[in-house]
XYZ file of C-alpha atoms in Angstrom:
706
model
C 18.989 -22.229 17.046
C 15.215 -22.393 17.147
C 14.615 -18.981 15.589
C 17.217 -18.928 12.822
C 14.444 -18.691 10.181
C 12.771 -15.538 11.557
C 16.183 -14.007 12.298
C 17.285 -14.594 8.700
C 14.017 -13.142 7.364
C 14.258 -10.013 9.522
C 17.926 -9.558 8.603
C 17.138 -9.873 4.885
C 14.345 -7.305 5.140
C 16.499 -4.876 7.151
C 19.326 -5.172 4.629
C 16.978 -4.442 1.728
C 15.341 -1.487 3.476
C 18.737 -0.124 4.488
C 20.038 -0.301 0.931
C 16.899 1.357 -0.476
C 16.502 4.131 2.114
C 20.113 4.971 2.955
C 21.602 4.518 -0.527
C 24.353 2.287 0.867
C 27.091 1.680 -1.736
C 26.947 -1.726 -3.423
C 30.375 -2.611 -2.030
C 28.912 -2.274 1.468
C 26.956 -5.483 0.974
C 30.132 -7.435 0.214
C 31.839 -5.950 3.277
C 28.956 -6.967 5.551
C 28.950 -10.426 3.953
C 32.654 -10.802 4.748
C 32.104 -9.784 8.370
C 29.318 -12.336 8.677
C 31.463 -15.141 7.224
C 34.316 -14.376 9.621
C 31.857 -14.307 12.523
C 30.398 -17.685 11.561
C 33.890 -19.205 11.771
C 34.968 -17.534 15.026
C 31.806 -17.784 17.118
C 29.920 -20.929 18.054
C 27.692 -19.764 20.894
C 24.005 -19.341 20.263
C 23.867 -15.559 20.758
C 26.836 -14.925 18.499
C 25.399 -17.273 15.879
C 22.148 -15.299 15.871
C 24.142 -12.105 15.365
C 26.156 -13.754 12.602
C 23.028 -15.039 10.831
C 21.544 -11.541 11.040
C 24.669 -9.973 9.517
C 24.813 -12.564 6.740
C 21.128 -12.091 5.963
C 21.524 -8.295 5.910
C 24.416 -8.615 3.481
C 22.478 -10.937 1.184
C 19.484 -8.594 1.325
C 21.627 -5.566 0.449
C 23.292 -7.365 -2.443
C 20.001 -8.655 -3.821
C 18.298 -5.253 -3.575
C 21.304 -3.635 -5.220
C 21.263 -6.166 -8.047
C 17.555 -5.765 -8.790
C 17.462 -2.008 -8.157
C 20.378 -1.294 -10.485
C 18.848 -3.409 -13.253
C 15.378 -1.827 -13.005
C 14.516 0.157 -16.140
C 18.129 0.215 -17.331
C 17.332 -0.656 -20.946
C 14.464 1.842 -21.155
C 16.254 5.042 -20.133
C 17.188 6.009 -23.708
C 13.648 5.363 -24.991
C 11.779 7.959 -22.931
C 10.358 10.876 -24.911
C 10.605 9.005 -28.210
C 7.765 7.707 -30.407
C 7.781 3.916 -30.168
C 6.089 0.913 -31.705
C 5.590 -1.621 -28.908
C 4.304 -5.148 -29.264
C 3.323 -7.050 -26.147
C 0.761 -8.935 -24.084
C -1.961 -7.348 -21.968
C -1.480 -8.570 -18.380
C -4.034 -6.665 -16.345
C -6.694 -3.982 -16.532
C -5.943 -1.160 -14.107
C -8.468 1.674 -14.441
C -11.016 3.319 -16.717
C -11.930 7.002 -16.879
C -13.398 9.686 -19.131
C -11.426 12.725 -20.294
C -11.589 15.216 -23.133
C -10.807 12.434 -25.657
C -13.602 10.154 -24.439
C -13.652 6.884 -22.507
C -10.155 5.473 -21.880
C -8.801 2.312 -20.222
C -5.353 1.793 -18.702
C -3.742 -1.655 -18.920
C -0.458 -3.184 -17.823
C 1.304 -4.558 -20.894
C 4.382 -6.763 -21.018
C 6.606 -5.287 -23.725
C 8.036 -8.065 -25.878
C 9.332 -6.121 -28.891
C 10.095 -2.428 -29.338
C 10.746 -0.319 -32.417
C 11.763 3.348 -32.706
C 9.452 5.649 -34.680
C 7.383 3.867 -37.301
C 9.724 0.920 -37.796
C 8.483 -2.603 -37.142
C 9.174 -3.663 -33.527
C 12.262 -5.852 -33.443
C 14.295 -5.116 -30.299
C 13.536 -7.128 -27.189
C 11.592 -5.322 -24.475
C 13.712 -7.159 -21.870
C 10.611 -8.244 -20.008
C 9.717 -4.740 -18.846
C 6.071 -3.807 -18.330
C 4.455 -0.478 -19.201
C 1.160 1.261 -18.531
C -0.746 1.557 -21.812
C -3.796 3.813 -22.084
C -6.145 2.829 -24.913
C -9.620 3.857 -26.092
C -12.228 1.718 -24.326
C -13.587 0.561 -27.685
C -12.723 -1.942 -29.060
C -12.491 -3.998 -25.861
C -9.140 -5.710 -25.287
C -9.087 -8.915 -23.242
C -6.448 -10.073 -20.779
C -3.752 -12.137 -22.509
C -4.270 -10.473 -25.906
C -1.266 -9.514 -28.015
C -1.393 -5.930 -29.278
C 0.856 -3.480 -31.076
C 0.592 0.164 -30.046
C 2.243 3.392 -31.145
C 2.927 6.388 -28.944
C 5.489 8.358 -26.982
C 6.940 6.594 -23.948
C 6.875 8.768 -20.829
C 8.650 8.183 -17.511
C 6.562 7.409 -14.455
C 5.879 10.204 -11.999
C 4.780 9.765 -8.417
C 3.282 11.791 -5.616
C 5.302 11.692 -2.412
C 3.049 12.004 0.610
C 3.242 9.755 3.676
C 0.070 7.806 4.349
C -0.942 7.434 0.695
C -0.648 4.410 -1.590
C 2.996 3.561 -2.333
C 2.799 3.246 -6.118
C 6.536 3.950 -6.489
C 7.636 0.616 -5.004
C 4.578 -1.261 -6.283
C 5.560 -0.419 -9.869
C 9.074 -1.658 -9.204
C 7.700 -4.850 -7.721
C 5.778 -5.385 -10.983
C 8.718 -4.183 -13.121
C 6.652 -1.372 -14.663
C 9.065 1.072 -16.269
C 7.006 3.695 -18.136
C 3.662 4.774 -19.581
C 2.387 5.129 -23.125
C -0.856 6.713 -24.307
C -2.505 5.800 -27.605
C -4.299 8.880 -28.926
C -6.275 7.287 -31.757
C -7.544 3.855 -32.668
C -5.370 3.772 -35.814
C -2.279 3.552 -33.555
C -3.479 0.280 -32.018
C -3.594 -3.192 -33.591
C -4.985 -6.370 -32.056
C -2.618 -9.102 -33.256
C -3.954 -12.083 -31.319
C -6.748 -12.772 -28.876
C -6.155 -14.010 -25.338
C -3.548 -16.631 -24.491
C -1.381 -17.717 -21.572
C -1.980 -18.444 -17.894
C -3.621 -15.118 -17.051
C -6.093 -15.480 -19.899
C -7.171 -18.966 -18.861
C -7.393 -17.953 -15.197
C -9.671 -15.076 -16.172
C -11.792 -17.397 -18.319
C -12.176 -19.843 -15.420
C -13.118 -17.036 -13.028
C -15.679 -15.650 -15.478
C -17.148 -19.131 -15.967
C -17.452 -19.610 -12.210
C -19.025 -16.173 -11.818
C -21.698 -16.983 -14.411
C -22.284 -20.304 -12.660
C -22.848 -18.445 -9.379
C -25.345 -16.182 -11.169
C -27.536 -19.234 -11.895
C -28.602 -19.195 -8.231
C -27.378 -15.941 -6.678
C -28.313 -12.342 -7.552
C -25.641 -10.479 -9.526
C -24.397 -8.455 -6.557
C -24.043 -11.496 -4.291
C -22.336 -13.448 -7.089
C -19.718 -10.693 -7.333
C -19.252 -10.664 -3.560
C -18.830 -14.448 -3.509
C -16.300 -14.272 -6.352
C -14.241 -11.717 -4.391
C -14.541 -13.779 -1.197
C -13.222 -16.872 -2.969
C -10.617 -15.470 -5.357
C -10.045 -11.796 -4.459
C -9.782 -8.895 -6.901
C -12.442 -7.006 -8.904
C -13.141 -4.671 -5.995
C -14.314 -1.951 -8.379
C -17.361 -4.149 -9.079
C -18.345 -4.337 -5.389
C -20.642 -1.758 -3.763
C -18.494 0.986 -2.147
C -20.726 0.886 0.949
C -19.927 -2.817 1.416
C -16.175 -2.169 1.317
C -16.523 0.661 3.856
C -18.538 -1.599 6.173
C -15.997 -4.419 6.040
C -13.187 -1.924 6.664
C -15.059 -0.513 9.675
C -15.355 -3.956 11.297
C -11.814 -5.102 10.466
C -12.938 -7.895 8.117
C -11.699 -6.261 4.914
C -8.971 -8.919 4.597
C -11.651 -11.564 3.962
C -12.645 -9.807 0.715
C -9.118 -10.414 -0.568
C -7.591 -13.879 -0.489
C -5.306 -14.015 2.536
C -3.657 -16.493 4.854
C -6.976 -17.222 6.550
C -8.376 -18.548 3.250
C -5.392 -20.835 2.757
C -5.496 -22.081 6.365
C -9.190 -22.879 5.936
C -8.526 -24.728 2.675
C -5.589 -26.688 4.143
C -7.685 -27.763 7.135
C -10.639 -28.822 4.965
C -8.437 -30.836 2.584
C -6.650 -32.572 5.452
C -10.003 -33.600 6.958
C -11.237 -34.892 3.582
C -8.019 -36.866 3.035
C -8.216 -38.475 6.472
C -11.908 -39.345 6.055
C -11.150 -41.035 2.718
C -8.327 -43.002 4.347
C -5.619 -41.811 1.962
C -1.941 -42.306 2.912
C 0.063 -39.238 3.897
C 1.936 -39.016 0.582
C -1.268 -39.269 -1.468
C -2.841 -36.613 0.747
C 0.181 -34.373 0.215
C 0.047 -34.709 -3.592
C -3.703 -34.024 -3.540
C -3.101 -31.016 -1.274
C -0.378 -29.565 -3.515
C -2.549 -29.831 -6.622
C -5.613 -28.193 -5.061
C -3.859 -25.341 -3.234
C -1.615 -24.468 -6.204
C -4.677 -24.334 -8.458
C -6.423 -22.129 -5.915
C -3.329 -19.915 -5.674
C -3.339 -19.495 -9.468
C -7.038 -18.515 -9.434
C -6.148 -15.973 -6.719
C -3.379 -14.595 -8.999
C -0.666 -15.588 -6.482
C -1.059 -12.496 -4.313
C 1.716 -12.001 -1.735
C -0.314 -13.240 1.303
C -1.420 -16.286 -0.718
C 2.146 -17.235 -1.652
C 3.323 -16.745 1.944
C 0.616 -18.973 3.406
C 1.018 -21.450 0.524
C 4.717 -21.935 1.310
C 4.063 -22.258 5.050
C 1.233 -24.737 4.492
C 3.245 -26.915 2.120
C 6.183 -26.964 4.553
C 3.788 -28.052 7.299
C 2.188 -30.749 5.136
C 5.550 -32.084 3.945
C 6.755 -32.168 7.552
C 3.849 -34.496 8.347
C 4.869 -36.763 5.450
C 8.466 -36.898 6.709
C 7.262 -37.196 10.323
C 9.231 -34.097 11.276
C 8.174 -31.585 13.898
C 6.618 -28.491 12.318
C 7.808 -25.137 13.638
C 5.681 -22.244 12.474
C 8.395 -19.647 13.099
C 10.855 -21.511 10.894
C 8.308 -21.937 8.110
C 7.361 -18.255 8.282
C 11.023 -17.215 8.178
C 11.730 -19.438 5.171
C 8.652 -18.128 3.351
C 9.506 -14.464 3.988
C 13.199 -14.796 3.110
C 12.453 -16.789 -0.045
C 9.837 -14.325 -1.300
C 12.080 -11.330 -0.599
C 15.026 -12.881 -2.408
C 12.761 -13.620 -5.389
C 11.402 -10.048 -5.494
C 13.150 -7.604 -3.109
C 10.625 -4.810 -3.750
C 8.024 -6.972 -2.004
C 9.483 -5.668 1.272
C 7.515 -2.445 0.593
C 4.247 -4.260 -0.262
C 1.628 -3.343 2.355
C -0.364 -6.578 2.028
C 2.859 -8.596 2.398
C 3.841 -6.652 5.518
C 0.416 -7.012 7.112
C 0.214 -10.718 6.298
C 3.675 -11.496 7.672
C 3.197 -9.269 10.721
C -0.156 -10.833 11.619
C 1.232 -14.360 11.161
C 4.276 -13.605 13.305
C 2.060 -12.061 15.975
C -0.128 -15.181 16.111
C 2.890 -17.486 16.320
C 4.578 -15.453 19.069
C 1.730 -14.073 21.209
C -1.200 -16.472 20.765
C -0.112 -18.853 23.536
C 0.680 -15.887 25.816
C -2.831 -14.510 25.432
C -4.263 -17.998 25.900
C -2.531 -18.158 29.286
C -3.616 -14.645 30.286
C -7.256 -15.380 29.352
C -7.378 -18.879 30.817
C -10.398 -18.003 33.014
C -12.533 -17.269 29.939
C -14.603 -19.952 28.139
C -12.555 -21.757 25.486
C -14.407 -20.415 22.414
C -14.146 -16.852 23.741
C -10.541 -17.271 24.860
C -9.361 -18.636 21.508
C -11.133 -15.972 19.445
C -9.927 -13.130 21.635
C -6.357 -14.472 21.750
C -6.269 -14.896 17.966
C -7.659 -11.419 17.298
C -5.353 -9.692 19.802
C -2.163 -11.540 18.836
C -2.694 -10.784 15.141
C -2.800 -7.036 15.926
C 0.331 -6.785 18.099
C 2.958 -6.289 15.396
C 0.808 -4.598 12.756
C -1.007 -1.984 14.863
C 1.493 0.876 14.192
C 1.538 -0.085 10.506
C -2.278 -0.120 10.338
C -2.468 3.373 11.848
C 0.186 4.687 9.457
C -1.575 3.178 6.426
C -5.291 3.474 7.260
C -5.339 5.949 10.198
C -8.056 3.957 11.979
C -8.539 0.895 14.158
C -11.802 -1.111 14.030
C -13.356 -0.942 17.508
C -15.740 -3.864 17.005
C -13.176 -6.130 15.356
C -13.380 -8.775 18.067
C -17.198 -8.948 17.918
C -17.075 -9.169 14.109
C -14.475 -11.952 14.261
C -16.605 -13.790 16.807
C -19.995 -13.459 15.068
C -19.495 -12.656 11.371
C -16.140 -14.233 10.448
C -17.211 -17.859 11.218
C -20.240 -17.416 8.953
C -18.029 -16.066 6.163
C -15.653 -19.010 6.658
C -18.608 -21.337 6.144
C -19.594 -19.329 3.046
C -16.075 -19.776 1.649
C -16.138 -23.538 2.314
C -19.545 -23.891 0.644
C -18.341 -21.752 -2.268
C -15.247 -23.905 -2.770
C -17.420 -26.994 -2.483
C -19.666 -25.584 -5.201
C -16.647 -24.892 -7.424
C -15.243 -28.424 -7.044
C -18.513 -30.352 -7.349
C -19.848 -28.025 -10.048
C -16.858 -28.844 -12.238
C -18.043 -32.481 -12.119
C -21.777 -31.808 -12.546
C -23.196 -28.271 -12.561
C -26.508 -28.999 -10.757
C -24.536 -30.652 -7.945
C -22.568 -27.437 -7.442
C -25.784 -25.415 -7.366
C -26.936 -27.349 -4.288
C -24.182 -25.689 -2.226
C -25.268 -22.216 -3.337
C -28.766 -22.281 -1.813
C -27.680 -22.416 1.867
C -24.715 -20.219 0.944
C -27.046 -17.443 -0.229
C -28.830 -17.340 3.131
C -25.568 -17.362 5.105
C -24.014 -14.664 2.910
C -27.059 -12.422 3.374
C -26.885 -12.900 7.145
C -23.147 -12.123 7.222
C -23.494 -8.957 5.103
C -26.407 -7.639 7.152
C -24.749 -8.521 10.459
C -21.533 -6.815 9.391
C -23.474 -3.736 8.231
C -25.229 -3.603 11.606
C -21.904 -3.646 13.483
C -20.432 -1.010 11.153
C -23.447 1.241 11.797
C -22.846 1.289 15.553
C -21.464 4.597 16.873
C -17.689 4.851 17.269
C -17.089 1.814 15.056
C -13.626 3.185 14.284
C -10.954 4.737 16.447
C -9.373 7.423 14.277
C -5.743 8.286 14.899
C -2.853 9.564 12.820
C 0.429 7.731 12.400
C 2.254 7.011 15.655
C 5.399 8.968 16.414
C 8.723 7.130 16.416
C 8.934 7.167 20.222
C 5.363 5.882 20.649
C 5.919 3.045 18.167
C 9.213 2.145 19.880
C 7.511 2.125 23.290
C 4.755 -0.123 21.904
C 7.192 -2.744 20.584
C 9.328 -2.670 23.743
C 6.227 -3.294 25.856
C 5.085 -6.085 23.505
C 8.489 -7.784 23.749
C 8.522 -7.586 27.547
C 6.246 -10.646 27.815
C 9.057 -12.876 26.493
C 11.483 -11.848 29.240
C 11.864 -13.156 32.748
C 9.883 -11.442 35.476
C 12.544 -8.949 36.556
C 13.714 -8.222 33.009
C 10.084 -7.831 31.941
C 9.513 -5.153 34.566
C 12.653 -3.345 33.384
C 11.436 -3.489 29.762
C 8.003 -2.188 30.787
C 9.668 0.674 32.666
C 11.876 1.446 29.669
C 8.779 1.503 27.451
C 7.139 4.029 29.784
C 10.255 6.211 29.855
C 10.520 6.230 26.049
C 6.853 7.150 25.634
C 6.861 9.859 28.329
C 10.088 11.349 26.920
C 8.544 11.601 23.471
C 5.415 13.249 24.857
C 7.477 15.737 26.880
C 9.585 16.724 23.874
C 6.432 17.182 21.767
C 4.824 19.301 24.513
C 7.898 21.513 24.966
C 8.251 22.137 21.223
C 4.618 22.832 20.298
C 4.785 25.091 17.205
C 2.721 28.257 16.865
C 1.616 26.903 13.481
C 2.372 23.905 11.291
C 1.975 24.181 7.525
C 1.848 21.123 5.272
C 2.450 21.473 1.556
C 1.427 18.310 -0.279
C 2.408 16.801 -3.606
C -0.612 15.764 -5.706
C 0.846 15.964 -9.207
C -0.795 18.873 -11.051
C -3.046 19.538 -8.061
C -1.734 21.407 -5.008
C -2.809 21.535 -1.382
C -1.697 23.551 1.639
C -2.964 22.828 5.143
C -2.288 25.064 8.165
C -2.753 23.809 11.744
C -2.493 26.370 14.555
C -1.454 25.698 18.153
C -5.128 25.610 19.222
C -5.795 22.897 16.565
C -7.703 25.061 14.106
C -7.261 23.645 10.609
C -7.570 25.418 7.271
C -7.061 23.877 3.837
C -6.351 25.515 0.465
C -6.743 23.199 -2.527
C -5.933 24.150 -6.114
C -7.137 21.689 -8.771
C -5.570 21.650 -12.227
C -5.982 17.983 -13.229
C -9.510 17.739 -14.636
C -9.312 14.031 -15.551
C -8.979 12.868 -11.905
C -12.321 14.152 -10.633
C -12.925 11.646 -7.821
C -9.471 11.474 -6.260
C -9.993 13.414 -3.013
C -10.866 10.352 -0.929
C -7.679 8.438 -1.781
C -5.159 11.281 -2.166
C -5.904 14.350 -0.053
C -7.814 12.748 2.827
C -5.270 9.946 3.601
C -2.410 12.467 3.503
C -4.246 14.715 5.989
C -5.294 11.851 8.247
C -1.731 10.514 8.379
C -0.785 13.821 10.012
C -3.690 13.452 12.478
C -6.042 15.886 10.676
C -9.604 14.534 10.526
C -11.720 17.709 10.334
C -11.400 21.124 8.675
C -12.454 24.451 10.174
C -12.186 26.283 6.844
C -11.541 25.247 3.263
C -10.854 27.145 0.040
C -10.775 25.504 -3.405
C -9.614 27.037 -6.663
C -8.696 26.042 -10.206
C -10.812 23.726 -12.372
C -14.056 21.993 -11.439
C -14.289 23.746 -8.067
C -17.916 22.717 -7.577
C -17.118 18.996 -7.671
C -14.027 19.456 -5.471
C -16.039 21.429 -2.920
C -18.666 18.678 -2.869
C -16.039 16.048 -2.006
C -14.436 18.136 0.755
C -17.699 19.347 2.339
C -18.198 16.253 4.605
C -14.904 17.013 6.362
C -15.829 20.633 7.145
C -16.997 21.209 10.732
C -19.012 24.367 9.977
C -19.889 26.676 7.090
C -19.329 26.004 3.411
C -16.332 25.387 1.218
C -15.217 28.666 -0.336
C -14.803 28.494 -4.106
C -12.426 30.824 -5.958
C -12.317 31.298 -9.710
C -9.383 32.378 -11.838
C -6.403 33.637 -9.846
C -7.603 35.041 -6.522
C -5.444 37.514 -4.600
C -2.940 36.054 -2.174
C -3.559 35.722 1.552
C -1.524 35.678 4.745
C -1.671 32.249 6.361
C 0.292 33.276 9.466
C 1.255 36.681 10.850
C 4.411 36.730 12.922
C 8.007 37.836 12.815
C 8.342 35.643 9.718
C 4.858 35.572 8.093
C 3.601 32.831 5.790
C 2.030 34.079 2.552
C 0.082 32.054 -0.017
C -0.018 33.276 -3.626
C -1.705 32.049 -6.796
C 1.098 33.493 -8.963
C -0.306 37.004 -9.494
C 2.306 39.648 -10.285
C 0.253 42.166 -8.307
C 0.833 40.317 -5.016
C 3.028 42.088 -2.472
C 4.794 39.837 -0.001
C 5.499 40.807 3.634
C 9.157 41.335 4.475
C 10.902 38.173 5.692
C 7.944 35.986 4.730
C 7.822 32.382 3.614
C 5.959 32.485 0.304
C 4.118 29.562 -1.270
C 3.057 29.889 -4.914
C 0.367 27.613 -6.391
C 1.004 28.426 -10.073
C 4.697 29.197 -10.104
C 5.330 27.924 -13.637
C 3.650 31.059 -15.041
C 5.768 33.466 -13.001
C 9.056 34.935 -14.277
C 11.999 33.925 -12.123
C 13.937 37.156 -12.556
C 11.169 39.124 -10.822
C 11.727 37.209 -7.569
C 11.428 39.955 -4.922
C 14.018 40.558 -2.242
C 13.498 39.904 1.453
C 11.721 36.557 1.156
C 12.772 33.950 3.730
C 11.874 30.858 1.675
C 9.906 29.793 -1.405
C 7.609 26.787 -1.741
C 6.590 26.423 -5.381
C 4.063 24.324 -7.331
C 4.422 24.107 -11.113
C 1.379 22.161 -12.403
C 2.044 22.760 -16.109
C 5.803 22.947 -16.649
C 6.513 20.376 -13.961
C 9.881 19.485 -12.506
C 11.878 21.540 -15.001
C 10.216 24.728 -13.748
C 10.753 23.626 -10.138
C 14.443 23.090 -10.859
C 14.665 26.579 -12.397
C 13.062 28.083 -9.286
C 15.537 26.278 -7.054
C 18.461 27.451 -9.139
C 17.275 31.066 -9.019
C 16.684 30.854 -5.260
C 20.103 29.308 -4.655
C 21.698 32.157 -6.611
C 20.073 34.623 -4.194
C 20.821 32.495 -1.130
C 17.157 31.755 -0.356
C 15.630 28.418 0.635
C 13.373 26.897 -2.018
C 11.261 23.747 -1.827
C 9.072 22.082 -4.438
C 6.679 19.301 -3.396
C 6.965 17.872 -6.925
C 10.648 17.079 -6.312
C 10.954 17.058 -2.506
C 7.626 15.423 -1.649
C 5.425 16.646 1.165
C 6.999 19.678 2.882
C 6.266 20.200 6.589
C 6.996 23.647 8.034
C 6.776 24.414 11.755
C 7.149 27.835 13.365
C 8.998 27.312 16.668
C 10.596 30.078 18.735
C 10.276 32.729 16.023
C 11.877 30.687 13.259
C 10.706 28.306 10.573
C 11.893 24.689 10.490
C 11.476 22.645 7.298
C 11.211 18.909 6.830
C 10.597 17.155 3.507
C 9.215 13.734 2.648
C 12.676 12.601 1.594
C 14.022 13.377 5.050
C 15.825 16.660 4.428
C 15.717 19.093 7.353
C 16.625 22.775 7.298
């Protein structure tokens, strides 16, 4: 069984996803485990053993996800809405912003003791973490122990495909709630920084200041991110956009490529010094674990760290190293440690790219055997890394870098050399600072060349291929075609034909069911957005802004949600609510012609679609008159009386920016009493409505269809 490791990893991930998405009962995991145990006794053939391993892994994944999911936030449920005194340690700084109370900073705090009301904290926080928002002055350092007072609130999330998955990320970090300190008197600094995170931050700050001895401030920050990741808010936004356009954004965060480079360099150094294998292994473990700690043990770092240590230990034991087995062990072990990591985008991309290289690299090497070796290896590495992650990249970023291969051929080797020189400066500088500075002088020239070369590639026309998320049939056809290369010639042709049939069938169904109009109603917290796409691909957006504190959120909330649906340009746009001028400024670059229309107060409603069942958009004015049989969407439904709900409405889509989910629930109850459909993006997530054959079809983010 050569591939038992990858099979176990895939089975574990499938079991966890199945438990999370399908709400499988906890007893189901034990049933599947029993089936797997019986199968392992009855069947001895290779195929049946693979099936048995998959079933066992699925069962273990389901049980582990059920165990962790049921325990998440259990002890905090009865503390929401109550004034608390919380004592804990600051783990991480998340964001800073300015609102009506002044400059505020949000931290992640590990709650160690909790007290109700004004009593001294005494009860254990059970290791849960919370978001704490504090005044920016006085400055609180990482690792500091503080005591804060405030009301604990539950976490709320927006539910739009294509946007950042904060729901599962908070569960991965065991973040259970949020607390806001309104005045400085409610905050006490009990002890300055301590612990691993504090010392890691101190080391990183010391290294940054050492880099500044030779490098300009901006380049010192870039080098710090290249070596250790993080602190992206300190990098120029244009630089991040350029690296994203060329497909080298992963180099700015510590990934498997960094660890592979470090492993290779340390192995060469150990061999040159003539050290025995065991001494080399101990030296390797110490260096890479220290580097992993400085990189804050990000998911890709841990994955590559485990794989590298397995490989190095295999050399010590004189065992054959199998990359697939090491990858499977790393994935399964990390998922069992933290099941919510299965939703982590960086973890998925790292594992998918590694699996693609292990499975397809040699295939591409054979296909490209007529090319020169340096070109063949670079092209094979770049292409194989994209095979498994391409649908995921389109779903998450809605773009593919066109010049990725050229950037990996010309810019990436220079950045690898920059990383090696930077690590050399760190190691030698810890012995004698001037010795470390010697590495920084050639590094500065190479870093400048790499940044300018990358910017030049990013400035080329058509540097990105923009595309929305792939349909299920297209993604299935892609993976079937990718797997065909592992089959025998005849079976490969059959798989390629099946891939074509699946793709053509999906395209035919989409062509036969083209809607007259598609309306998307998005969930953006207190903000609301409605986007209508007609059959001739004319797009109009209505955006109502009620959250004044999040002024610069268009680029990472609205735009990704639109681009996930394949919407990259707007033919018309209307903004209303608060701060319309700033909102219009952010949306203007996506408008093909004209200007963004700004509305003040509560403008009169408008008809989005005229048909047998019209679609009407209202801002909650009592004077609005709805067409008979219409679908009605209300932007400010929390200020509308439910008992005045008019007759003859086909369906309601309501946004309640002030009264929230309670008002949405009241709307749904009133609509159910009258036998009318009612959807609320705040509770259902993004609602997608299509008008096909004179009737409306509804689909929500949570999968409900009507």
